[in-house]
Structure formats: C-alpha cells, structure tokens
C-alpha positions as MATLAB code, in Angstrom:
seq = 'XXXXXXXXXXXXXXXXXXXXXXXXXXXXXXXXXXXXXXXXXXXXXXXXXXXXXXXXXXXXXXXXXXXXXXXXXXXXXXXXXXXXXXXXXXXXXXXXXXXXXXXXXXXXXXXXXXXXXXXXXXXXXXXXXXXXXXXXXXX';
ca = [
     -16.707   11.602   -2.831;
     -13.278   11.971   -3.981;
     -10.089   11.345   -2.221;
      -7.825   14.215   -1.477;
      -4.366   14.183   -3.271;
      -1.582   12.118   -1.754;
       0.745   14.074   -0.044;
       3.816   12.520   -2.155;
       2.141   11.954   -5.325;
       3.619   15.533   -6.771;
       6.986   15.344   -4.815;
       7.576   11.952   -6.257;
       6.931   13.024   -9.609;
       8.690   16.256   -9.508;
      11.568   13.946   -8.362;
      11.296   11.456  -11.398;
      10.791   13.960  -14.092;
      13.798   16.099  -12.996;
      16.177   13.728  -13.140;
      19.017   14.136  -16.167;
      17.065   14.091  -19.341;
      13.969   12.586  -18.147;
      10.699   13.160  -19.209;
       6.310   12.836  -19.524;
       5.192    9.801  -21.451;
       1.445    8.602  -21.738;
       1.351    4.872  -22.986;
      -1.728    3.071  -22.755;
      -3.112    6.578  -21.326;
      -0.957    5.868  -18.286;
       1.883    8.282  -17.116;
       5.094    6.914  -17.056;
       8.824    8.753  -16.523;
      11.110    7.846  -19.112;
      14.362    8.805  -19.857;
      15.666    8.089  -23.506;
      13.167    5.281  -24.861;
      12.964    3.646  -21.667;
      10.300    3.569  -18.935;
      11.885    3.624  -15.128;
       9.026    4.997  -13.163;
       4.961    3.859  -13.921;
       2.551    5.943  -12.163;
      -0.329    4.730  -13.938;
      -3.505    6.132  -15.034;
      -4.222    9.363  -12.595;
      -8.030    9.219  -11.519;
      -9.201   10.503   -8.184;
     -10.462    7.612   -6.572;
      -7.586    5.546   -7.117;
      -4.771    5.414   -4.337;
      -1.309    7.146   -5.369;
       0.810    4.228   -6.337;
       4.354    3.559   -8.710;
       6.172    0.938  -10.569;
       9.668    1.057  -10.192;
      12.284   -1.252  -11.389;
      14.389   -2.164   -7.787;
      17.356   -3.980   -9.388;
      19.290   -4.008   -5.761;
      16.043   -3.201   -3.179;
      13.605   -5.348   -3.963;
      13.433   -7.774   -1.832;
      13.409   -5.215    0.640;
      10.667   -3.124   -0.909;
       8.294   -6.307   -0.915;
       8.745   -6.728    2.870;
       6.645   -3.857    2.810;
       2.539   -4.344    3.100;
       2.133   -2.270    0.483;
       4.699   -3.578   -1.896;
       3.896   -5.821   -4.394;
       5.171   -7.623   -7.453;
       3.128   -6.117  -10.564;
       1.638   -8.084  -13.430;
       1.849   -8.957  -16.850;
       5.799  -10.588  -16.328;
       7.390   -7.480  -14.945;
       8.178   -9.301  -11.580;
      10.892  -11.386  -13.696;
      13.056   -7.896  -14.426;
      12.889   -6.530  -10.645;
       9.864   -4.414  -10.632;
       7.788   -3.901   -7.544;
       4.512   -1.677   -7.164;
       4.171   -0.075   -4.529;
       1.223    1.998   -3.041;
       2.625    3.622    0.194;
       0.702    5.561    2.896;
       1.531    9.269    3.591;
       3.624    8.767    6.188;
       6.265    6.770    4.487;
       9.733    8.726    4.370;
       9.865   10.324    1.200;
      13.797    9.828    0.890;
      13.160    6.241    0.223;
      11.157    6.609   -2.305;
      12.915    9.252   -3.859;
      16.542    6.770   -3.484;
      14.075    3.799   -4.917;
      12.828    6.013   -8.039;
      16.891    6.973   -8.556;
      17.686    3.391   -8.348;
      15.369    2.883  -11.037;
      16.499    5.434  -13.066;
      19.637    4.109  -12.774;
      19.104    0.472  -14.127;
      17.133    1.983  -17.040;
      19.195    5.193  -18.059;
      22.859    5.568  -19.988;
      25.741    5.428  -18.194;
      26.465    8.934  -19.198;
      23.201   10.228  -17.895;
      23.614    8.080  -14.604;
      27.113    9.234  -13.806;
      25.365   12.782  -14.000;
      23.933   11.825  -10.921;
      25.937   12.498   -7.472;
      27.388    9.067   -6.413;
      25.539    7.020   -4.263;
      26.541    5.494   -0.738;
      27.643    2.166   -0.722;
      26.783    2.386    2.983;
      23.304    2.675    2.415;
      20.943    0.505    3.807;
      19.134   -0.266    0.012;
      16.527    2.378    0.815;
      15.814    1.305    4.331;
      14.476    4.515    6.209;
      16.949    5.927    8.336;
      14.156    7.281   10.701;
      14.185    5.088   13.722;
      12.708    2.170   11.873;
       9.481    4.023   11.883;
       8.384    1.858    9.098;
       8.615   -1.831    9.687;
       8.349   -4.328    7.280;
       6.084   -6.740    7.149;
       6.463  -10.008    9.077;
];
C-alpha cells in the first residue's frame, strides 16, 4: 500500500527551486536543486514507499541538525564537507528547514546570487525552531 505524500515534501521543494537562479537536475536518476553547476539540496530518487528525506550541505548548523533523531551524516564522504540527511516527520517546523535549505544554498551559490537573498539574522539560533522547543533534540 503506498504511503501518502509528506506534507513538506512539495513546500520544501518549491522553496529550493525558487531560490535566485536555481533549478531541476536528475543525476544518477535522483532529483537534486542546483544552482549554477552546483548541487545544494539532494532529494533523492522520488518513489512512493520511500520516506520524504534531503541532503543539505549545513556549513554553520550541523552539528545542530545531527542532534536531531532523524538527522544523519550521509555516505559516500559527504560527511567531510558538512552535509547532513535528514528525514524529518510532518510535524517538524517548516521554517527550519526552509532556513537549513537557504543555508545550503548559500555555501554552494555565487556571491552575487547569495547577496540576492534578504540578509540573514545573526541572532538566529542556526535553525533552532523558535516554537517553544517543540522539537527536542536528541539526547
């Protein structure tokens, strides 16, 4: 029986791919958001049994991200440039994945195209959620 589709699976991509100049690439038969030649967003291969998950490069929030249970530090030497998998439930917030998938774009993508961007918060709490600490990390 197939699962239904993930609740942020669409808003997430709609997010990656309308970011300055990005755009729809399918290496390996995988979709991946690039912007230039450069991959900052793996969503992998999309087949209905599989769970919703992404590969973003987290230059400044990783070690937060893989607090998270369903973080997790990808394969095939990616873990050496900052890139964490992560599979979240529904109910994570879907500003902090949204402000993880910028940050991504942002390591990856000209400085040109990044300053296109509004400026980000050096308050911010590296993608934290700013809910009530709904979602807790992992202990």
């Amino acid at each position: 029986m197939p699962t239904s589709p993930h609740p942020l699976a669409e808003p997430l991509r709609a997010f990656a791919f309308g970011l300055p100049e990005a755009w729809e690439d399918h290496p390996w038969g995988e979709s991946v958001a690039k912007v230039g030649k450069k991959v900052f967003v793996f969503f992998g291969i999309p087949e209905e049994e599989r769970p919703f998950g992404m590969t973003i490069k987290l230059l400044e929030s990783s070690d937060l991200a893989l607090t998270f249970p369903w973080a997790s530090v990808p394969g095939y030497g990616l873990d050496r440039g900052h890139w964490v998998t992560v599979m979240p439930p529904a109910d994570v917030p879907l500003d902090m994945l949204t402000e993880w998938i910028e940050e991504s774009y942002r390591a990856v993508a000209p400085k040109a195209l990044s300053r296109r961007l509004p400026a980000r918060d050096q308050g911010t709490t590296g993608g934290a959620p700013s809910n009530g600490g709904r979602m807790l990390p992992k202990k």
